[in-house]
CSV table of N, CA and C and ligand atoms in Angstrom, one decimal:
chain,number,residue,atom,x,y,z
A,1,MET,N,0.7,-1.2,0.2
A,1,MET,CA,0.0,0.0,0.0
A,1,MET,C,1.0,1.4,0.1
A,2,VAL,N,0.4,2.3,-0.8
A,2,VAL,CA,1.2,3.6,-0.7
A,2,VAL,C,0.9,4.0,0.2
A,3,LYS,N,1.6,5.2,1.0
A,3,LYS,CA,1.4,6.2,1.7
A,3,LYS,C,2.4,7.3,1.7
A,4,LEU,N,2.0,8.4,2.4
A,4,LEU,CA,2.7,9.5,2.2
A,4,LEU,C,3.1,9.9,3.6
A,5,GLU,N,4.3,10.2,3.7
A,5,GLU,CA,5.2,10.8,4.9
A,5,GLU,C,6.1,11.5,4.7
A,6,LYS,N,6.5,12.3,5.8
A,6,LYS,CA,7.6,13.5,6.2
A,6,LYS,C,9.0,12.6,5.5
A,7,ALA,N,9.8,13.3,5.1
A,7,ALA,CA,11.5,12.5,5.0
A,7,ALA,C,12.1,12.7,5.8
A,8,LYS,N,12.8,11.8,6.1
A,8,LYS,CA,13.9,11.6,6.8
A,8,LYS,C,15.6,11.6,6.1
A,9,LEU,N,16.6,12.1,6.9
A,9,LEU,CA,17.8,11.8,6.2
A,9,LEU,C,18.3,10.6,5.8
A,10,LEU,N,17.9,9.6,6.5
A,10,LEU,CA,18.2,8.4,6.1
A,10,LEU,C,17.9,7.9,4.4
A,11,ASP,N,16.6,8.9,4.4
A,11,ASP,CA,15.7,8.5,2.8
A,11,ASP,C,16.6,9.4,1.7
A,12,ILE,N,17.4,10.1,1.9
A,12,ILE,CA,18.2,11.0,0.8
A,12,ILE,C,18.9,9.9,0.0
A,13,PRO,N,19.6,8.9,0.1
A,13,PRO,CA,20.1,8.2,-0.8
A,13,PRO,C,19.1,7.4,-1.7
A,14,ALA,N,17.9,7.3,-1.6
A,14,ALA,CA,17.2,6.6,-2.2
A,14,ALA,C,16.4,7.7,-2.9
A,15,MET,N,16.3,8.6,-2.5
A,15,MET,CA,15.4,10.1,-2.9
A,15,MET,C,16.6,10.4,-4.4
A,16,GLN,N,17.9,10.3,-3.9
A,16,GLN,CA,18.7,11.0,-4.8
A,16,GLN,C,18.8,9.9,-6.1
A,17,ASP,N,18.6,8.6,-5.7
A,17,ASP,CA,18.5,7.7,-6.9
A,17,ASP,C,17.1,7.2,-7.8
A,18,LEU,N,16.2,8.0,-7.2
A,18,LEU,CA,15.2,7.8,-7.9
A,18,LEU,C,14.7,9.0,-8.9
A,19,VAL,N,15.6,10.1,-8.6
A,19,VAL,CA,15.6,11.5,-9.4
A,19,VAL,C,16.8,11.4,-10.4
A,20,ALA,N,17.7,10.4,-10.2
A,20,ALA,CA,19.1,10.5,-11.1
A,20,ALA,C,18.9,11.0,-12.7
A,21,GLN,N,18.1,10.1,-13.1
A,21,GLN,CA,17.2,10.1,-14.5
A,21,GLN,C,17.0,11.7,-15.1
A,22,GLU,N,15.9,11.9,-14.4
A,22,GLU,CA,15.5,13.2,-14.4
A,22,GLU,C,16.3,14.4,-14.3
A,23,VAL,N,17.1,14.4,-13.5
A,23,VAL,CA,18.4,15.3,-13.4
A,23,VAL,C,19.3,15.3,-14.5
A,24,LYS,N,19.6,13.9,-15.3
A,24,LYS,CA,20.4,14.1,-16.0
A,24,LYS,C,19.9,14.4,-17.4
A,25,ASP,N,18.8,14.4,-17.3
A,25,ASP,CA,17.7,14.7,-18.5
A,25,ASP,C,17.3,16.4,-18.8
A,26,GLY,N,17.6,17.0,-17.5
A,26,GLY,CA,17.5,18.4,-17.1
A,26,GLY,C,16.0,18.7,-16.9
A,27,ILE,N,15.5,17.4,-16.2
A,27,ILE,CA,13.9,18.1,-16.0
A,27,ILE,C,14.0,18.5,-14.6
A,28,ILE,N,14.7,17.9,-13.8
A,28,ILE,CA,14.8,18.1,-12.4
A,28,ILE,C,16.2,19.0,-11.9
A,29,LEU,N,15.8,19.6,-11.5
A,29,LEU,CA,17.3,20.4,-10.9
A,29,LEU,C,18.3,19.6,-9.8
A,30,GLN,N,19.5,19.4,-10.2
A,30,GLN,CA,20.3,18.6,-9.0
A,30,GLN,C,20.2,19.1,-7.9
A,31,ARG,N,20.0,18.8,-6.7
A,31,ARG,CA,20.2,19.2,-5.6
A,31,ARG,C,21.2,18.2,-4.6
A,32,SER,N,22.1,19.0,-3.9
A,32,SER,CA,23.3,18.3,-3.3
A,32,SER,C,22.6,17.6,-2.4
A,33,ILE,N,23.1,16.5,-2.1
A,33,ILE,CA,23.0,16.1,-0.3
A,33,ILE,C,22.6,17.1,0.9
A,34,ASP,N,23.6,17.8,0.9
A,34,ASP,CA,23.8,19.1,1.8
A,34,ASP,C,22.4,19.7,2.0
A,35,GLU,N,22.2,20.2,0.5
A,35,GLU,CA,21.2,20.9,0.3
A,35,GLU,C,20.0,19.9,0.6
A,36,VAL,N,19.8,19.2,0.4
A,36,VAL,CA,18.2,18.3,0.6
A,36,VAL,C,18.6,18.2,2.2
A,37,SER,N,19.6,17.9,2.7
A,37,SER,CA,19.3,17.6,4.2
A,37,SER,C,19.2,19.2,4.9
A,38,THR,N,19.9,20.0,4.4
A,38,THR,CA,19.3,21.3,5.2
A,38,THR,C,17.9,21.6,4.9
A,39,ASN,N,17.4,21.0,3.9
A,39,ASN,CA,15.9,21.4,3.9
A,39,ASN,C,15.0,20.0,3.9
A,40,ILE,N,15.4,19.0,4.4
A,40,ILE,CA,14.9,17.8,4.5
A,40,ILE,C,13.1,18.0,5.3
A,41,ARG,N,13.1,19.0,6.1
A,41,ARG,CA,11.8,19.0,6.6
A,41,ARG,C,10.9,19.7,5.5
A,42,SER,N,10.9,20.1,4.3
A,42,SER,CA,10.5,20.2,3.1
A,42,SER,C,9.7,19.3,2.2
A,43,TYR,N,10.4,18.2,2.8
A,43,TYR,CA,10.1,17.1,1.7
A,43,TYR,C,9.1,16.0,2.0
A,44,VAL,N,8.3,15.8,1.4
A,44,VAL,CA,7.0,14.6,1.4
A,44,VAL,C,7.5,13.3,0.7
A,45,LEU,N,7.2,12.3,1.2
A,45,LEU,CA,7.5,11.0,0.1
A,45,LEU,C,6.4,10.1,-0.1
A,46,ALA,N,6.1,9.6,-1.0
A,46,ALA,CA,5.2,8.6,-1.0
A,46,ALA,C,6.2,7.4,-1.3
A,47,LYS,N,5.7,6.4,-0.2
A,47,LYS,CA,6.6,5.2,-0.1
A,47,LYS,C,5.5,3.5,-0.5
A,48,ASP,N,6.2,3.0,-1.1
A,48,ASP,CA,5.3,1.2,-0.9
A,48,ASP,C,6.2,0.7,-0.1
A,49,GLY,N,5.7,0.0,1.4
A,49,GLY,CA,6.4,-0.5,2.0
A,49,GLY,C,7.3,0.4,2.4
A,50,ASP,N,8.7,-0.1,2.4
A,50,ASP,CA,10.1,0.9,2.5
A,50,ASP,C,10.6,1.6,1.6
A,51,LYS,N,10.0,1.5,0.1
A,51,LYS,CA,10.5,2.0,-0.7
A,51,LYS,C,10.2,3.0,-1.3
A,52,VAL,N,11.1,4.2,-1.3
A,52,VAL,CA,10.8,5.4,-1.7
A,52,VAL,C,10.1,5.2,-3.5
A,53,ILE,N,8.9,5.7,-3.3
A,53,ILE,CA,8.7,5.7,-5.0
A,53,ILE,C,8.0,7.4,-5.5
A,54,GLY,N,8.1,8.4,-4.5
A,54,GLY,CA,8.0,9.7,-5.1
A,54,GLY,C,8.2,10.6,-4.2
A,55,TYR,N,8.1,11.8,-4.5
A,55,TYR,CA,8.3,12.6,-3.6
A,55,TYR,C,8.1,14.3,-4.0
A,56,THR,N,8.1,15.1,-3.2
A,56,THR,CA,8.1,16.6,-3.6
A,56,THR,C,8.7,17.3,-2.5
A,57,ALA,N,9.3,18.8,-2.7
A,57,ALA,CA,9.6,19.6,-1.7
A,57,ALA,C,8.5,20.8,-1.6
A,58,LEU,N,8.0,21.4,-0.5
A,58,LEU,CA,7.4,22.1,-0.3
A,58,LEU,C,8.3,23.6,0.3
A,59,HIS,N,8.9,24.0,-0.6
A,59,HIS,CA,9.9,25.3,-0.2
A,59,HIS,C,9.0,27.0,-0.1
A,60,ILE,N,9.4,27.2,1.0
A,60,ILE,CA,8.8,28.5,1.4
A,60,ILE,C,9.4,29.6,1.1
A,61,HIS,N,9.1,30.6,0.2
A,61,HIS,CA,9.7,31.8,0.0
A,61,HIS,C,9.6,33.1,0.8
A,62,SER,N,8.0,32.9,1.1
A,62,SER,CA,7.9,34.2,1.9
A,62,SER,C,6.4,34.0,2.9
A,63,PRO,N,6.0,34.8,3.4
A,63,PRO,CA,4.8,34.5,4.0
A,63,PRO,C,3.2,34.2,2.9
A,64,ARG,N,3.8,34.8,1.8
A,64,ARG,CA,2.5,34.8,0.8
A,64,ARG,C,2.9,33.5,-0.4
A,65,LEU,N,4.0,33.2,-0.3
A,65,LEU,CA,4.5,32.5,-1.5
A,65,LEU,C,5.0,31.1,-1.1
A,66,ALA,N,4.9,30.0,-1.6
A,66,ALA,CA,5.7,28.5,-1.5
A,66,ALA,C,6.0,28.0,-2.7
A,67,GLU,N,6.7,27.3,-3.0
A,67,GLU,CA,7.0,26.8,-3.8
A,67,GLU,C,7.3,25.0,-4.1
A,68,ILE,N,6.5,24.4,-5.4
A,68,ILE,CA,6.5,23.1,-5.1
A,68,ILE,C,7.6,22.7,-6.4
A,69,ARG,N,8.9,22.0,-5.5
A,69,ARG,CA,9.8,21.7,-6.1
A,69,ARG,C,10.0,20.2,-6.2
A,70,SER,N,11.2,19.5,-7.3
A,70,SER,CA,11.6,18.5,-7.4
A,70,SER,C,10.2,17.2,-7.5
A,71,LEU,N,9.3,17.4,-7.8
A,71,LEU,CA,8.2,16.6,-7.9
A,71,LEU,C,8.8,15.3,-8.8
A,72,ILE,N,8.5,14.2,-8.4
A,72,ILE,CA,9.0,12.8,-9.0
A,72,ILE,C,8.3,11.6,-8.5
A,73,VAL,N,7.6,10.9,-9.4
A,73,VAL,CA,7.3,9.6,-9.4
A,73,VAL,C,7.6,8.3,-10.1
A,74,SER,N,8.2,7.5,-9.1
A,74,SER,CA,9.0,6.5,-10.0
A,74,SER,C,8.4,5.9,-11.2
A,75,SER,N,8.9,5.7,-12.5
A,75,SER,CA,8.6,5.5,-13.5
A,75,SER,C,7.3,4.2,-13.6
A,76,GLU,N,7.8,3.0,-13.2
A,76,GLU,CA,6.5,2.1,-12.8
A,76,GLU,C,5.6,2.2,-12.1
A,77,TYR,N,5.5,3.3,-11.4
A,77,TYR,CA,4.3,3.8,-10.6
A,77,TYR,C,3.2,4.9,-11.2
A,78,ARG,N,3.8,5.6,-12.2
A,78,ARG,CA,3.1,6.5,-12.8
A,78,ARG,C,1.7,6.1,-13.4
A,79,GLY,N,0.8,7.4,-13.3
A,79,GLY,CA,-0.5,6.8,-13.7
A,79,GLY,C,-1.2,6.3,-12.8
A,80,LYS,N,-1.2,6.4,-11.3
A,80,LYS,CA,-1.9,5.7,-10.5
A,80,LYS,C,-2.2,6.8,-9.6
A,81,ASN,N,-2.1,7.9,-9.6
A,81,ASN,CA,-2.6,9.2,-8.9
A,81,ASN,C,-1.5,9.2,-7.8
A,82,ILE,N,-0.8,9.0,-7.7
A,82,ILE,CA,0.4,9.1,-6.4
A,82,ILE,C,1.2,10.3,-6.8
A,83,GLY,N,1.4,11.1,-8.1
A,83,GLY,CA,1.9,12.6,-8.2
A,83,GLY,C,0.8,13.4,-7.5
A,84,LYS,N,-0.5,13.5,-8.0
A,84,LYS,CA,-2.0,14.2,-7.5
A,84,LYS,C,-1.5,14.1,-6.0
A,85,LYS,N,-1.6,13.0,-5.1
A,85,LYS,CA,-1.4,13.1,-4.1
A,85,LYS,C,-0.4,13.4,-3.0
A,86,ILE,N,0.7,13.3,-3.8
A,86,ILE,CA,2.1,14.3,-3.3
A,86,ILE,C,1.6,15.5,-3.1
A,87,VAL,N,1.3,15.9,-4.4
A,87,VAL,CA,0.9,17.6,-4.3
A,87,VAL,C,-0.4,18.2,-3.7
A,88,ASP,N,-1.2,17.5,-3.4
A,88,ASP,CA,-2.2,17.8,-2.5
A,88,ASP,C,-1.7,17.7,-1.1
A,89,PHE,N,-0.8,16.9,-0.8
A,89,PHE,CA,-0.4,16.5,0.5
A,89,PHE,C,0.5,18.1,0.6
A,90,ALA,N,1.4,18.6,0.0
A,90,ALA,CA,2.4,19.6,-0.1
A,90,ALA,C,1.2,21.0,0.1
A,91,LEU,N,0.2,21.2,-0.8
A,91,LEU,CA,-0.8,21.9,-0.9
A,91,LEU,C,-1.6,22.1,0.6
A,92,ASN,N,-2.0,20.9,1.0
A,92,ASN,CA,-2.6,21.2,2.3
A,92,ASN,C,-1.5,21.9,3.5
A,93,GLU,N,-0.3,21.2,3.4
A,93,GLU,CA,1.0,21.7,4.4
A,93,GLU,C,1.2,23.3,4.2
A,94,ALA,N,1.1,23.6,2.9
A,94,ALA,CA,1.0,25.3,2.8
A,94,ALA,C,0.1,25.7,3.2
A,95,LYS,N,-1.2,25.5,3.4
A,95,LYS,CA,-2.3,26.2,3.9
A,95,LYS,C,-2.1,26.1,5.4
A,96,GLU,N,-1.7,25.1,6.1
A,96,GLU,CA,-1.7,24.5,7.4
A,96,GLU,C,-0.6,25.3,7.9
A,97,ILE,N,0.7,25.5,7.4
A,97,ILE,CA,2.0,26.4,7.8
A,97,ILE,C,1.2,27.8,7.6
A,98,GLY,N,0.5,28.3,7.1
A,98,GLY,CA,-0.1,29.3,7.6
A,98,GLY,C,0.1,30.5,6.2
A,99,VAL,N,0.9,30.1,4.7
A,99,VAL,CA,1.2,30.7,3.7
A,99,VAL,C,-0.2,31.1,3.2
A,100,THR,N,-0.3,32.5,2.7
A,100,THR,CA,-1.6,32.9,2.5
A,100,THR,C,-2.0,33.2,1.1
A,101,GLU,N,-1.0,33.0,0.0
A,101,GLU,CA,-1.8,33.3,-1.1
A,101,GLU,C,-1.5,32.2,-1.9
A,102,GLU,N,-0.3,31.9,-2.4
A,102,GLU,CA,-0.3,31.0,-3.6
A,102,GLU,C,1.0,30.1,-3.6
A,103,VAL,N,1.1,28.9,-4.0
A,103,VAL,CA,1.9,27.9,-4.4
A,103,VAL,C,2.5,27.8,-5.9
A,104,LEU,N,3.7,28.4,-6.1
A,104,LEU,CA,4.4,28.1,-7.5
A,104,LEU,C,4.9,27.0,-7.9
A,105,VAL,N,4.8,26.6,-9.0
A,105,VAL,CA,5.7,25.7,-9.5
A,105,VAL,C,6.2,26.2,-11.0
A,106,LEU,N,7.5,25.6,-11.4
A,106,LEU,CA,7.8,25.7,-12.9
A,106,LEU,C,8.1,24.3,-13.2
A,107,THR,N,7.7,23.9,-14.2
A,107,THR,CA,7.4,22.8,-14.8
A,107,THR,C,7.8,22.5,-16.5
A,108,TYR,N,7.9,21.0,-17.0
A,108,TYR,CA,7.6,21.0,-18.3
A,108,TYR,C,6.4,20.4,-18.5
A,109,LEU,N,5.6,20.1,-17.5
A,109,LEU,CA,4.2,19.4,-17.6
A,109,LEU,C,2.9,20.3,-17.2
A,110,PRO,N,2.7,21.1,-17.8
A,110,PRO,CA,1.6,22.2,-17.5
A,110,PRO,C,0.5,21.4,-17.2
A,111,ASP,N,0.3,20.7,-18.1
A,111,ASP,CA,-1.0,19.8,-18.0
A,111,ASP,C,-1.3,19.1,-16.7
A,112,PHE,N,-0.3,18.4,-16.2
A,112,PHE,CA,-0.6,18.0,-14.8
A,112,PHE,C,-1.2,18.3,-13.9
A,113,PHE,N,-0.2,19.9,-13.9
A,113,PHE,CA,-0.5,20.8,-12.6
A,113,PHE,C,-2.0,21.4,-13.0
A,114,LYS,N,-2.4,21.6,-14.3
A,114,LYS,CA,-3.4,22.2,-14.5
A,114,LYS,C,-4.7,21.4,-14.1
A,115,LYS,N,-4.4,20.2,-14.3
A,115,LYS,CA,-5.2,19.2,-13.9
A,115,LYS,C,-5.8,19.0,-12.0
A,116,ILE,N,-4.6,19.6,-11.4
A,116,ILE,CA,-4.9,19.4,-9.9
A,116,ILE,C,-5.6,20.9,-9.5
A,117,GLY,N,-5.4,22.1,-10.5
A,117,GLY,CA,-5.9,23.1,-10.2
A,117,GLY,C,-5.0,24.4,-10.2
A,118,PHE,N,-3.7,24.3,-10.6
A,118,PHE,CA,-2.9,25.1,-11.0
A,118,PHE,C,-3.2,26.0,-12.0
A,119,ILE,N,-2.9,27.6,-12.2
A,119,ILE,CA,-3.2,28.3,-13.2
A,119,ILE,C,-1.8,29.1,-13.6
A,120,GLU,N,-2.0,29.0,-15.3
A,120,GLU,CA,-0.6,29.3,-15.8
A,120,GLU,C,-0.4,30.7,-15.5
A,121,ILE,N,0.6,31.4,-15.4
A,121,ILE,CA,0.9,32.9,-15.1
A,121,ILE,C,2.5,33.4,-16.0
A,122,PRO,N,2.3,34.7,-16.3
A,122,PRO,CA,3.5,35.0,-16.9
A,122,PRO,C,4.7,34.7,-16.1
A,123,LYS,N,5.9,34.0,-17.1
A,123,LYS,CA,7.0,34.0,-16.3
A,123,LYS,C,7.8,35.5,-15.5
A,124,GLU,N,7.4,36.4,-16.0
A,124,GLU,CA,7.9,37.9,-15.7
A,124,GLU,C,7.5,37.7,-14.3
A,125,THR,N,6.3,37.2,-14.0
A,125,THR,CA,5.9,37.7,-12.7
A,125,THR,C,6.6,36.8,-11.5
A,126,ILE,N,7.4,35.7,-11.9
A,126,ILE,CA,8.3,34.9,-10.9
A,126,ILE,C,9.1,35.7,-10.1
A,127,PRO,N,9.2,35.2,-8.4
A,127,PRO,CA,10.5,36.3,-7.7
A,127,PRO,C,11.7,36.2,-8.4
A,128,GLU,N,12.1,37.3,-8.6
A,128,GLU,CA,13.6,37.3,-9.2
A,128,GLU,C,14.7,36.4,-8.4
A,129,HIS,N,14.5,36.2,-6.8
A,129,HIS,CA,15.4,35.7,-6.2
A,129,HIS,C,15.6,34.3,-6.6
A,130,LYS,N,14.3,33.9,-6.7
A,130,LYS,CA,14.1,32.2,-7.5
A,130,LYS,C,14.9,32.3,-8.7
A,131,ILE,N,14.8,32.9,-9.8
A,131,ILE,CA,15.5,33.1,-11.0
A,131,ILE,C,17.3,33.1,-10.4
A,132,TRP,N,17.7,33.8,-9.5
A,132,TRP,CA,18.8,34.1,-9.5
A,132,TRP,C,19.4,32.8,-8.6
A,133,ALA,N,18.6,32.4,-7.7
A,133,ALA,CA,19.3,31.5,-6.3
A,133,ALA,C,19.3,29.6,-7.6
A,134,ASP,N,18.2,29.8,-7.9
A,134,ASP,CA,18.0,28.4,-8.9
A,134,ASP,C,18.2,28.0,-10.3
A,135,CYS,N,17.4,29.0,-11.0
A,135,CYS,CA,17.4,28.8,-12.5
A,135,CYS,C,18.8,29.1,-13.1
A,136,ILE,N,19.8,29.7,-12.4
A,136,ILE,CA,21.2,30.3,-13.2
A,136,ILE,C,21.9,28.5,-12.7
A,137,LYS,N,21.2,27.6,-11.7
A,137,LYS,CA,22.0,26.5,-11.7
A,137,LYS,C,21.9,25.4,-12.9
A,138,CYS,N,20.6,25.5,-13.5
A,138,CYS,CA,20.0,25.1,-14.5
A,138,CYS,C,21.0,24.7,-15.5
A,139,ILE,N,20.8,23.5,-16.8
A,139,ILE,CA,21.7,23.1,-17.7
A,139,ILE,C,20.8,24.3,-19.0
A,140,HIS,N,19.6,24.4,-18.8
A,140,HIS,CA,19.0,24.9,-19.8
A,140,HIS,C,19.2,26.7,-19.5
A,141,PHE,N,19.4,27.1,-18.5
A,141,PHE,CA,19.4,28.5,-18.6
A,141,PHE,C,20.4,29.3,-19.4
A,142,PRO,N,19.7,30.3,-20.2
A,142,PRO,CA,18.9,31.2,-19.6
A,142,PRO,C,17.6,30.7,-20.7
A,143,VAL,N,17.8,30.1,-21.7
A,143,VAL,CA,16.8,29.6,-22.8
A,143,VAL,C,16.0,28.6,-22.2
A,144,CYS,N,15.0,28.5,-21.4
A,144,CYS,CA,14.1,27.7,-20.8
A,144,CYS,C,12.8,27.6,-21.5
A,145,ASN,N,12.2,26.4,-21.3
A,145,ASN,CA,10.7,26.3,-21.6
A,145,ASN,C,9.6,26.1,-21.0
A,146,GLU,N,10.3,26.1,-19.6
A,146,GLU,CA,9.5,25.7,-18.2
A,146,GLU,C,8.3,26.9,-18.6
A,147,VAL,N,7.2,26.1,-18.0
A,147,VAL,CA,6.1,27.2,-17.6
A,147,VAL,C,5.8,27.2,-16.3
A,148,SER,N,5.3,28.7,-15.7
A,148,SER,CA,5.4,28.9,-14.7
A,148,SER,C,3.5,28.7,-14.2
A,149,LEU,N,3.3,28.2,-13.3
A,149,LEU,CA,2.0,27.9,-12.7
A,149,LEU,C,1.7,28.5,-11.3
A,150,VAL,N,0.4,29.0,-10.7
A,150,VAL,CA,0.1,29.1,-9.2
A,150,VAL,C,-0.9,28.3,-9.0
A,151,TYR,N,-0.9,28.1,-7.6
A,151,TYR,CA,-2.4,27.3,-7.2
A,151,TYR,C,-2.6,28.4,-5.9
A,152,LYS,N,-3.8,29.2,-6.1
A,152,LYS,CA,-4.4,29.8,-5.4
A,152,LYS,C,-4.9,29.3,-4.1
A,153,LEU,N,-4.4,29.6,-2.7
A,153,LEU,CA,-4.8,28.7,-1.8
A,153,LEU,C,-5.9,28.9,-1.1
A,154,GLY,N,-6.3,30.3,-1.3
A,154,GLY,CA,-7.5,30.5,-1.0
A,154,GLY,C,-8.7,29.6,-1.4
A,155,LYS,N,-8.7,28.7,-2.6
A,155,LYS,CA,-9.4,28.0,-3.3
A,155,LYS,C,-9.8,26.6,-2.1
A,156,ARG,N,-8.8,26.5,-1.3
A,156,ARG,CA,-8.9,25.1,-0.5
A,156,ARG,C,-9.8,25.3,0.9
A,157,ASP,N,-10.4,26.8,0.7
A,157,ASP,CA,-11.5,27.1,1.8
A,157,ASP,C,-12.9,26.9,1.3
A,158,GLU,N,-12.7,26.8,-0.2
A,158,GLU,CA,-14.1,27.0,-1.1
A,158,GLU,C,-15.0,25.8,-0.5
B,201,LIG,C1,4.8,14.6,-13.3
B,201,LIG,C2,4.7,13.3,-12.5
B,201,LIG,C3,5.0,13.7,-11.1
B,201,LIG,C4,3.2,12.6,-12.6
B,201,LIG,O1,3.0,11.5,-11.6
B,201,LIG,P1,2.1,10.4,-11.8
B,201,LIG,O2,1.5,9.7,-10.2
B,201,LIG,O3,1.9,9.7,-12.9
B,201,LIG,O4,0.5,11.5,-11.8
B,201,LIG,P2,-0.9,11.1,-11.4
B,201,LIG,O5,-0.8,9.6,-12.0
B,201,LIG,O6,-1.2,11.6,-10.2
B,201,LIG,O7,-2.0,11.9,-12.3
B,201,LIG,C5,-2.8,12.8,-11.8
B,201,LIG,C6,-3.5,12.9,-13.1
B,201,LIG,O8,-2.7,14.1,-13.9
B,201,LIG,C7,-2.8,13.6,-15.3
B,201,LIG,N1,-1.2,13.1,-15.8
B,201,LIG,C8,-0.3,12.7,-15.5
B,201,LIG,N2,1.0,12.8,-16.0
B,201,LIG,C9,0.6,13.8,-16.9
B,201,LIG,C10,1.1,14.3,-17.8
B,201,LIG,N3,2.5,14.1,-18.2
B,201,LIG,N4,0.6,15.4,-18.6
B,201,LIG,C11,-0.7,15.6,-18.5
B,201,LIG,N5,-1.5,15.0,-17.6
B,201,LIG,C12,-1.0,14.3,-16.7
B,201,LIG,C13,-3.2,12.1,-15.1
B,201,LIG,O9,-3.9,11.4,-16.4
B,201,LIG,C14,-4.1,12.2,-14.1
B,201,LIG,O10,-5.5,13.0,-14.6
B,201,LIG,P3,-6.8,12.4,-14.5
B,201,LIG,O11,-7.1,13.0,-12.6
B,201,LIG,O12,-7.7,12.9,-14.9
B,201,LIG,O13,-6.5,10.9,-14.2
B,201,LIG,C15,5.4,12.0,-13.3
B,201,LIG,O14,4.9,11.7,-14.7
B,201,LIG,C16,6.8,12.1,-13.1
B,201,LIG,O15,7.7,11.6,-12.0
B,201,LIG,N6,7.6,12.7,-14.2
B,201,LIG,C17,8.8,12.9,-14.1
B,201,LIG,C18,9.4,14.2,-13.2
B,201,LIG,C19,8.6,15.7,-13.9
B,201,LIG,O16,8.5,15.8,-14.6
B,201,LIG,N7,8.2,16.2,-12.7
B,201,LIG,C20,7.7,17.5,-12.9
B,201,LIG,C21,8.7,18.2,-12.3
B,201,LIG,S1,8.0,20.1,-11.7
């Protein structure tokens, strides 16, 4: 049975293995073991028994803005609603922790996020420090086809 739980430092090697191909392909940004460790409280995992089969990180930028990062589901587990459950968990966490406005994502799969309720926004509106902290590390920088979308947290009260 697949369950969702917060990540622990011991999970990091399995997390790095899971994302290795997407990092190589430039779909997901490489994060060092130290960076993942520093932010370990941001991560939620999907596990099948003890096996890590998916995860994401909810990174908080400011009281009004958080970001979904590094979303991955193991290829043999895709199409079973696990990605959606992981994102839902992160959106609930954003709400619970008190993020007031929205959750951002930059992605090559906008249609997946649109299904969950995200809406596309112009790239020019994403926070500058995000670009300088993260995008600059990406193999596709500065010519990038990622799409920016946001989820409005107010929607979760409706
Ligand atoms: C994106 C990803 C996490 C989706 O995980 P998943 O568990 O297969 O997705 P789900 O089964 O939860 O899909 C939820 C819905 O989105 C749809 N969906 C899934 N992948 C999709 C895609 N690539 N494009 C469009 N819609 C998609 C599903 O059909 C489903 O729709 P439904 O509710 O109408 O049935 C997975 O494909 C993945 O790990 N991709 C590689 C890494 C990546 O690109 N991550 C995004 C970086 S931000």
